[in-house]
XYZ file of C-alpha atoms in Angstrom:
592
model
C -7.325 -1.102 -13.492
C -9.509 -3.293 -10.667
C -12.024 -1.118 -8.810
C -11.945 -1.113 -4.935
C -15.376 -3.377 -4.604
C -14.143 -5.529 -7.567
C -13.461 -9.363 -6.921
C -9.659 -9.764 -7.186
C -10.268 -13.259 -8.312
C -8.684 -16.237 -7.166
C -4.943 -16.199 -7.268
C -2.751 -19.177 -8.547
C -0.859 -20.114 -5.044
C 1.187 -23.101 -6.556
C 4.109 -21.337 -6.953
C 5.593 -17.956 -7.265
C 6.137 -18.082 -11.225
C 2.435 -19.103 -11.605
C 1.179 -16.193 -9.031
C 3.405 -14.023 -11.240
C 1.567 -15.325 -14.451
C -1.496 -15.547 -12.803
C -1.377 -11.662 -12.321
C -0.300 -10.901 -16.022
C -3.981 -13.189 -17.238
C -5.566 -11.033 -14.735
C -5.414 -8.101 -17.418
C -4.249 -9.587 -20.826
C -5.565 -6.707 -23.151
C -3.467 -4.246 -21.098
C -0.362 -6.484 -20.807
C -1.061 -7.305 -24.517
C -1.074 -3.185 -25.276
C 1.829 -2.861 -23.510
C 4.176 -5.439 -25.098
C 2.471 -3.941 -28.434
C 3.812 -0.285 -27.686
C 7.300 -1.587 -26.344
C 7.941 -3.348 -29.330
C 7.144 -0.694 -32.046
C 9.001 1.553 -29.997
C 11.737 -0.153 -29.732
C 11.952 -1.462 -33.429
C 11.456 2.117 -34.601
C 14.420 3.171 -32.261
C 16.246 0.482 -34.902
C 14.803 2.424 -37.847
C 16.141 5.489 -36.958
C 19.795 4.233 -37.814
C 18.459 2.685 -40.948
C 17.263 5.991 -42.140
C 20.039 7.984 -40.895
C 22.114 5.611 -43.049
C 19.655 6.231 -46.309
C 19.781 9.948 -45.911
C 23.727 9.804 -45.770
C 24.277 7.423 -48.625
C 21.212 8.709 -51.015
C 21.452 12.441 -50.023
C 24.604 13.752 -48.159
C 27.262 11.831 -50.267
C 25.913 11.991 -53.779
C 24.561 15.337 -52.824
C 21.109 15.029 -53.671
C 19.172 17.584 -51.042
C 16.003 16.212 -52.526
C 16.729 13.016 -51.290
C 18.225 14.125 -47.943
C 15.229 16.548 -47.276
C 12.731 13.234 -47.648
C 14.815 11.016 -45.472
C 15.332 13.578 -42.631
C 11.570 14.447 -42.914
C 10.981 10.612 -42.403
C 13.211 10.621 -39.515
C 11.708 13.345 -38.156
C 8.137 11.932 -38.027
C 9.440 8.821 -36.972
C 11.320 10.524 -33.640
C 8.007 11.999 -33.190
C 5.739 9.143 -33.269
C 8.110 7.454 -31.410
C 8.220 9.898 -28.534
C 4.126 9.536 -28.744
C 4.762 5.365 -28.255
C 7.311 6.129 -25.450
C 4.363 7.910 -23.121
C 1.567 5.661 -24.240
C 4.296 2.682 -23.783
C 5.015 4.046 -20.108
C 1.242 4.889 -18.947
C -0.084 1.429 -19.703
C 3.185 -0.280 -18.065
C 2.181 2.013 -15.022
C -1.664 0.789 -15.219
C -0.408 -3.079 -15.200
C 1.540 -2.201 -12.486
C -0.887 -0.778 -10.362
C -3.601 -3.142 -11.087
C -0.985 -5.805 -9.952
C -0.153 -3.617 -6.718
C -3.809 -3.250 -5.543
C -5.048 -6.731 -6.546
C -2.100 -7.964 -4.563
C -3.155 -6.114 -1.809
C -6.457 -7.156 -1.916
C -5.754 -10.378 -1.884
C -3.548 -10.349 0.918
C -5.975 -8.566 3.315
C -8.928 -10.637 1.901
C -6.614 -13.797 3.104
C -5.476 -11.930 6.521
C -9.554 -11.445 7.252
C -10.197 -14.970 6.024
C -7.691 -16.750 8.429
C -8.856 -13.985 11.359
C -7.377 -15.022 14.732
C -5.633 -18.177 13.554
C -3.159 -15.645 11.576
C -0.777 -14.748 14.572
C -0.362 -18.685 15.141
C 0.762 -19.133 11.847
C 2.507 -16.231 10.582
C 4.059 -13.341 12.773
C 3.057 -9.662 12.269
C 6.372 -8.668 10.646
C 6.173 -10.880 7.817
C 2.817 -9.614 7.159
C 3.838 -6.095 7.466
C 6.681 -6.940 4.889
C 4.478 -8.502 2.201
C 2.336 -5.578 2.643
C 5.146 -2.615 2.533
C 8.114 -4.112 0.403
C 6.612 -7.654 -1.372
C 3.593 -6.075 -3.003
C 5.644 -3.239 -4.858
C 8.286 -5.536 -5.646
C 6.118 -7.848 -7.303
C 4.296 -5.223 -9.286
C 7.356 -3.830 -10.373
C 8.179 -7.681 -12.070
C 5.511 -7.162 -14.293
C 7.549 -4.703 -16.426
C 9.101 -7.577 -18.380
C 5.335 -7.840 -20.459
C 6.065 -4.493 -21.907
C 10.052 -3.499 -22.724
C 10.974 -7.027 -21.964
C 8.770 -8.307 -24.894
C 10.244 -5.237 -26.696
C 13.659 -6.145 -26.419
C 13.308 -9.412 -27.745
C 11.389 -8.160 -30.771
C 13.787 -5.307 -31.393
C 16.775 -7.394 -31.317
C 15.261 -9.996 -34.112
C 14.572 -7.050 -36.283
C 18.054 -5.598 -35.699
C 19.551 -9.098 -36.402
C 17.727 -9.044 -40.096
C 18.706 -5.800 -40.758
C 22.500 -6.461 -39.994
C 22.367 -9.290 -42.216
C 21.584 -7.017 -45.301
C 24.646 -4.938 -44.138
C 26.595 -7.976 -43.280
C 26.534 -11.192 -42.502
C 29.918 -11.322 -40.325
C 28.427 -8.713 -38.133
C 25.352 -10.378 -37.929
C 26.588 -13.426 -36.838
C 28.371 -11.168 -34.160
C 25.750 -9.807 -32.881
C 23.751 -12.701 -32.765
C 25.668 -14.649 -31.091
C 27.202 -12.106 -28.716
C 24.207 -10.803 -27.016
C 23.408 -14.109 -25.734
C 26.739 -14.669 -24.234
C 26.153 -11.419 -22.335
C 23.053 -12.171 -21.080
C 24.104 -15.568 -19.925
C 27.022 -13.902 -18.123
C 24.439 -12.201 -16.139
C 22.487 -15.189 -15.132
C 24.242 -16.680 -12.316
C 24.039 -13.055 -10.530
C 20.425 -13.328 -10.879
C 20.170 -16.867 -8.930
C 22.571 -15.470 -6.712
C 20.677 -12.458 -5.986
C 17.445 -14.560 -5.240
C 19.326 -16.485 -2.419
C 20.934 -13.523 -0.770
C 17.388 -11.566 -1.439
C 15.217 -14.245 -0.079
C 17.598 -14.046 3.025
C 16.892 -10.465 3.594
C 13.669 -10.656 3.233
C 13.383 -13.282 5.925
C 15.435 -11.500 8.425
C 13.382 -7.913 7.575
C 10.431 -9.940 8.476
C 11.615 -11.018 11.861
C 13.574 -7.629 12.577
C 9.756 -6.009 12.032
C 8.210 -8.205 14.081
C 10.354 -7.416 17.049
C 9.873 -3.639 16.432
C 6.072 -4.219 16.821
C 6.992 -5.845 19.946
C 9.081 -3.237 21.255
C 6.961 -0.656 20.528
C 3.972 -2.046 22.213
C 5.995 -3.476 25.490
C 8.739 -0.417 26.145
C 6.532 0.738 29.061
C 6.757 -2.819 30.408
C 10.706 -3.218 29.507
C 11.345 0.453 31.368
C 10.027 -1.037 34.466
C 11.692 -3.959 34.544
C 14.993 -2.446 33.552
C 15.118 -4.402 30.565
C 15.635 -1.697 27.604
C 19.049 -1.734 27.404
C 19.391 -5.484 27.086
C 16.477 -5.454 24.500
C 18.047 -2.666 22.639
C 21.578 -4.415 22.099
C 19.767 -7.586 20.902
C 18.140 -5.391 18.293
C 20.877 -3.314 17.466
C 22.687 -6.743 16.872
C 19.538 -8.192 14.765
C 19.908 -4.919 12.813
C 23.531 -4.858 11.792
C 23.147 -8.379 10.882
C 20.084 -7.333 8.534
C 22.453 -4.450 7.542
C 25.380 -6.641 6.697
C 22.665 -8.648 4.546
C 21.408 -5.577 3.014
C 24.958 -5.020 2.082
C 25.314 -8.409 -0.107
C 21.843 -7.600 -1.611
C 23.503 -4.358 -2.832
C 26.968 -6.084 -3.851
C 25.124 -8.810 -5.842
C 22.597 -5.658 -7.585
C 25.777 -3.547 -8.210
C 27.595 -6.182 -10.074
C 24.004 -6.845 -12.166
C 23.303 -3.260 -13.098
C 27.073 -2.784 -13.839
C 27.353 -5.756 -16.233
C 23.812 -4.656 -17.606
C 25.212 -1.685 -18.750
C 28.914 -1.947 -18.857
C 29.335 -5.224 -21.266
C 27.014 -3.812 -24.017
C 28.920 -0.943 -24.424
C 32.048 -2.928 -24.485
C 30.478 -5.063 -27.132
C 29.446 -1.915 -29.184
C 32.969 -0.950 -29.435
C 33.942 -4.497 -30.466
C 31.058 -3.995 -33.293
C 32.217 -0.920 -34.135
C 35.782 -1.503 -34.881
C 34.889 -4.827 -37.168
C 32.512 -2.406 -38.862
C 35.140 0.257 -39.120
C 37.602 -2.393 -40.517
C 35.235 -3.808 -43.004
C 34.196 -0.099 -44.396
C 38.323 0.503 -44.526
C 38.285 -2.561 -46.818
C 35.275 -1.217 -48.801
C 33.071 -4.116 -48.012
C 30.436 -1.617 -46.578
C 29.790 1.782 -47.162
C 30.279 4.814 -45.153
C 26.668 5.424 -44.433
C 26.071 1.007 -43.461
C 28.923 1.846 -41.401
C 27.023 4.391 -39.400
C 23.687 2.209 -39.402
C 25.965 -0.842 -37.957
C 26.582 1.655 -35.134
C 23.514 2.638 -34.557
C 22.006 -0.691 -34.562
C 24.209 -1.861 -32.169
C 24.245 1.290 -29.883
C 20.183 0.656 -30.100
C 20.753 -3.129 -28.902
C 22.247 -1.453 -25.618
C 18.947 -0.597 -24.598
C 17.040 -4.007 -24.939
C 20.070 -5.939 -23.541
C 20.062 -3.467 -20.385
C 16.168 -3.849 -20.550
C 16.550 -7.861 -20.501
C 19.052 -7.933 -17.519
C 16.644 -5.170 -15.543
C 13.909 -7.680 -16.322
C 15.810 -10.454 -15.213
C 16.794 -8.835 -11.960
C 13.304 -7.623 -11.469
C 11.792 -11.027 -12.084
C 14.484 -12.402 -9.730
C 13.357 -10.522 -6.917
C 9.673 -10.641 -7.830
C 9.667 -14.533 -7.822
C 11.831 -14.464 -3.841
C 8.554 -12.052 -2.912
C 5.813 -14.048 -4.957
C 6.591 -17.083 -3.240
C 6.495 -15.426 0.157
C 2.875 -14.211 -0.754
C 2.090 -17.849 -2.088
C 3.117 -18.776 1.447
C 0.982 -16.789 3.142
C -2.117 -17.676 0.569
C -1.294 -21.475 1.572
C -2.354 -20.689 5.275
C -5.719 -22.077 6.072
C -8.255 -21.207 9.052
C -8.437 -23.682 11.573
C -10.889 -26.075 9.721
C -14.645 -25.883 10.691
C -16.169 -29.664 10.811
C -18.648 -28.846 13.184
C -22.215 -29.698 11.996
C -24.107 -29.746 15.742
C -26.298 -27.122 17.087
C -24.781 -25.344 20.623
C -26.803 -25.694 23.744
C -30.054 -24.149 23.967
C -29.623 -23.206 27.635
C -26.676 -22.040 29.347
C -24.277 -24.741 29.878
C -20.778 -25.140 31.368
C -17.581 -25.016 29.685
C -14.946 -27.885 30.377
C -11.182 -28.230 29.315
C -9.934 -31.580 30.032
C -6.748 -30.828 29.431
C -6.603 -28.298 32.567
C -9.420 -29.558 34.456
C -10.980 -26.029 34.179
C -14.873 -25.839 34.467
C -16.791 -23.031 33.944
C -20.122 -23.024 35.578
C -23.061 -20.572 33.385
C -23.885 -17.673 35.073
C -21.141 -17.378 37.323
C -18.111 -14.804 37.210
C -15.130 -16.841 37.242
C -11.397 -16.018 37.816
C -7.989 -17.913 36.425
C -5.130 -17.745 37.940
C -1.602 -19.051 36.630
C 1.842 -18.681 37.767
C 2.574 -18.384 34.115
C -0.158 -15.718 32.969
C 0.051 -17.657 29.522
C -1.096 -20.896 30.704
C -4.165 -19.240 31.643
C -4.843 -17.448 28.195
C -3.986 -20.626 26.399
C -7.070 -22.260 28.597
C -9.207 -19.239 27.225
C -8.495 -19.932 23.564
C -9.436 -24.075 23.958
C -12.377 -22.771 25.612
C -13.281 -20.373 22.758
C -12.354 -22.774 20.043
C -9.358 -20.773 18.785
C -6.633 -23.628 18.886
C -7.435 -27.673 18.762
C -8.762 -29.485 21.627
C -11.160 -31.375 24.011
C -13.129 -28.523 25.081
C -16.301 -29.239 25.990
C -19.909 -26.967 26.101
C -23.093 -28.748 27.834
C -21.295 -32.350 27.605
C -20.793 -31.428 23.656
C -17.340 -31.143 22.069
C -16.977 -27.541 20.646
C -15.463 -29.273 17.292
C -18.727 -30.643 16.937
C -20.413 -27.339 17.328
C -21.033 -25.212 14.142
C -18.139 -22.617 14.517
C -20.590 -19.539 13.606
C -22.851 -20.308 16.770
C -19.924 -20.391 19.119
C -18.625 -17.455 17.574
C -22.067 -15.525 18.279
C -22.449 -16.738 21.696
C -18.721 -17.248 23.025
C -16.479 -13.834 22.948
C -13.010 -14.006 23.869
C -11.437 -10.416 24.446
C -7.680 -10.249 23.937
C -6.052 -7.136 26.032
C -4.052 -6.358 23.130
C -6.910 -7.046 20.324
C -6.600 -4.316 17.547
C -8.461 -0.980 17.461
C -8.844 0.429 13.962
C -8.620 4.117 13.297
C -11.851 6.200 13.394
C -14.375 7.700 15.756
C -14.464 6.504 19.197
C -17.983 5.643 18.680
C -16.919 3.402 15.619
C -14.235 2.091 17.499
C -16.290 1.037 20.326
C -20.056 0.811 19.038
C -20.936 -0.276 15.143
C -17.170 -1.411 14.825
C -17.664 -3.709 17.150
C -19.989 -6.070 15.271
C -17.003 -6.606 12.666
C -14.526 -9.188 12.201
C -11.238 -8.998 13.999
C -11.861 -6.192 16.670
C -12.374 -8.610 19.575
C -11.611 -12.390 19.027
C -15.250 -13.060 18.121
C -18.296 -10.772 17.735
C -22.003 -11.029 18.587
C -24.851 -8.390 18.297
C -25.331 -6.314 20.970
C -28.648 -6.740 23.144
C -31.064 -4.003 24.039
C -29.717 -3.126 27.837
C -31.362 -0.419 29.550
C -28.729 2.215 31.502
C -29.712 4.688 34.202
C -26.847 6.412 32.575
C -28.158 7.075 29.354
C -30.274 10.339 27.937
C -33.804 9.548 27.879
C -33.846 9.801 24.052
C -31.304 7.798 23.529
C -31.556 4.955 20.899
C -31.249 1.150 22.160
C -27.840 0.809 20.435
C -26.857 4.078 22.248
C -28.179 3.139 25.405
C -26.109 -0.247 25.692
C -23.383 1.834 24.522
C -23.278 4.245 27.320
C -23.721 1.204 29.488
C -20.918 -0.905 28.258
C -18.715 2.738 28.931
C -20.177 2.941 32.265
C -19.121 -0.781 33.158
C -15.940 -0.419 31.794
C -15.325 2.968 33.984
C -14.609 4.674 30.762
C -17.058 7.869 30.805
C -14.412 9.972 31.700
C -12.140 9.313 28.586
C -15.181 10.319 26.472
C -16.052 12.967 28.525
C -11.790 14.210 28.163
C -11.917 14.028 24.608
C -12.850 17.049 22.400
C -15.571 15.983 20.631
C -16.488 12.716 23.010
C -17.745 10.005 20.960
C -16.884 11.834 17.532
C -13.177 12.767 18.030
C -10.946 10.844 15.761
C -9.004 8.024 16.902
C -5.573 7.144 15.697
C -4.792 3.572 14.781
C -4.744 1.152 17.873
C -6.010 4.318 20.011
C -2.179 5.748 20.241
C -3.461 8.928 21.472
C -4.825 7.230 24.407
C -2.786 5.657 27.595
C -2.443 2.341 28.059
C -5.353 1.781 30.767
C -7.679 3.972 28.361
C -7.138 2.031 25.790
C -7.664 -1.257 27.995
C -10.878 0.240 29.537
C -12.179 0.813 25.809
C -11.319 -2.828 24.412
C -13.273 -3.814 27.792
C -16.388 -1.348 26.791
C -16.161 -2.793 23.307
C -16.572 -6.602 24.319
C -19.343 -5.851 26.952
C -21.186 -3.956 23.931
C -21.219 -6.968 22.096
C -23.126 -8.657 25.039
C -22.277 -12.103 24.418
C -23.776 -15.066 26.190
C -20.218 -15.969 27.592
C -17.652 -13.355 27.896
C -13.955 -14.757 28.130
C -11.529 -11.460 28.977
C -7.713 -11.690 29.145
C -6.344 -9.338 31.902
C -8.929 -6.792 31.496
C -7.625 -4.436 34.125
C -3.597 -5.212 34.549
C -2.960 -1.283 33.290
C -5.518 0.113 35.658
C -5.137 1.903 39.222
C -6.459 0.427 42.034
C -9.015 2.898 42.374
C -10.145 2.268 38.736
C -9.694 -1.616 39.018
C -11.930 -1.970 42.349
C -14.745 -0.136 40.187
C -14.692 -2.023 36.986
C -14.456 -5.148 39.228
C -18.304 -4.119 40.950
C -19.692 -2.726 37.769
C -18.235 -5.550 35.937
C -19.959 -8.377 38.306
C -23.402 -6.372 38.550
C -23.247 -5.844 34.658
C -22.813 -9.510 34.047
C -25.107 -11.056 36.712
C -26.455 -14.051 35.474
C -24.293 -14.585 32.500
C -21.049 -16.383 32.446
C -18.277 -14.427 32.505
C -14.231 -15.467 33.181
C -11.281 -13.159 33.486
C -7.411 -13.846 33.630
C -6.042 -12.110 36.448
C -4.117 -11.968 39.798
C -5.492 -9.086 41.020
C -7.089 -9.322 44.288
C -9.087 -6.272 43.890
C -10.862 -8.577 40.815
C -10.613 -11.939 42.489
C -12.574 -10.810 45.514
C -15.539 -10.042 43.320
C -15.567 -13.452 41.576
C -17.454 -16.394 42.269
C -14.903 -18.863 41.524
C -11.259 -19.031 41.433
C -9.377 -21.624 39.301
C -5.349 -21.565 40.460
C -3.005 -23.050 37.454
C 0.053 -24.809 38.431
C 1.760 -25.441 34.883
C -1.253 -25.332 33.066
C -3.403 -27.733 35.373
C -5.705 -26.917 37.977
C -4.149 -26.802 41.343
C -6.931 -25.665 43.505
C -10.379 -24.364 43.197
C -12.483 -21.988 45.340
C -13.452 -18.600 46.523
C -10.716 -16.072 46.647
C -10.703 -15.844 50.509
C -10.464 -20.238 50.684
C -7.629 -19.953 48.343
C -6.024 -17.374 50.342
C -6.345 -19.578 53.648
C -5.629 -23.292 52.058
C -3.211 -22.397 49.033
C 0.312 -21.270 49.815
C 1.462 -20.529 46.437
C -1.995 -18.891 45.696
C -1.229 -16.596 48.245
C 2.263 -15.679 47.654
C 1.282 -14.758 44.257
C -1.947 -12.643 44.783
C 0.413 -10.996 48.037
C 2.894 -10.109 45.469
C 0.113 -8.076 43.990
C -1.320 -6.887 46.613
C 2.472 -5.270 47.786
C 3.146 -4.012 44.448
C -0.567 -2.507 44.189
C 0.373 -0.628 47.745
C 3.444 0.750 46.598
């Protein structure tokens, strides 16, 4: 089985079937062992009727107790050995499935890390969750075909040979009848793929909506929109349920035919063998063996149908995984060095120019417009943005990530201690939109014997006004935090995210709504401390809060994504009615 630290290999993402075959080739000996155990197990199941017929014809019918005891002993030995084979088959196939499961999980997680911040722009969170929760399990289950599936084919051929020795007519009926049964189920498997694909797509959309609702429930409650969104979610859930019923209807037919048709076929063959026995063409022992052979074939046929069902579902899920693996991060073609000294950032599309060493605010009628500008300035979307006169896409990406950090107010917070969430973990990928190593700043709020990192950590927490969060927790910085810090309030999470970004101490810090969930007093405190802590370094915030805007050096007012006015906060209040109306609304809300 794949080790947690083992390289999962390079997957074949040319198609769903190729990906499933690649999973098989990653563990060839285990798959071969599963096929061998499955084949021998099923062949010995078919040998049981043969041994029983010999016990009847050679021992029971002529009254030879020695022969009867001999064949009965052989029957017991084969049964005991087959029980052991069944255990080994199941154990081996479990390992095959677990290896495929863990390997796919590692590949999907690795691809998510590789895509980084570009993931959310190419695939919704619901799609990724559906892959991790449902598709991975279905893919691993479909590999059952390499064990019982192969064994079913071998058992079918062995039984066909044994039936030829009994009656060519019965052998012909069985050889032709079993493929007909499998073909009858084939169209249903094709239909199942279509309904399953649609179901998975709708499931991914609904899962994404659940995440959106969970994250925005408080906002919806404030706007009075919970009922409206709940009705839409209820309608989507009902449509998904109806699609699930359609999948279940096809699945039930597949499974019913997989059991019912072989059983009906068993009755037909038994009737034919009984007529031959009555006519004296075959013996009573051969009649018993024919019944046993065909009864044994019910298992392989059911396995074929089940394998077809699992492969059909596995292909649907594998195609979704392959589609995810085909996604590519934003290409990095930059080879030039970043400016060696603090330089201006400029976005020609919006007209925003960020002066080095200043605290700048972006105010937009539509907040998404300001966020889009920051995405371009941090090179998370293709643009003509420049840094020190050089296009950002011409500069080596690793240099941009080391010196420019974009802190999203909804960036992920991974489970662990609070110190890991803010401190050492902040240097890993995915916590902010980029990361930089912390600088050894000093702080009067840190203990005298603090290490440089702890000193910087205390400074960051102080700047973000997050010290009370640490003090309120039972174990301080060592308190275990849930994923996304769900045991904190929205405002506390926002301050933790800001502290993490400040600890990275980037040359250029771009923050999206860093104080939107804070009360007025805390917001003013953060604004004052942020200006002081980032003195001489470039800092950009998107906000409409007058408490923050009053502390900035420059404000760019955006209308439809373009700079409509620039200046200080008070200058824009006096000269720009649209800006004044936007900020005045926030002021009134803050007072209420």
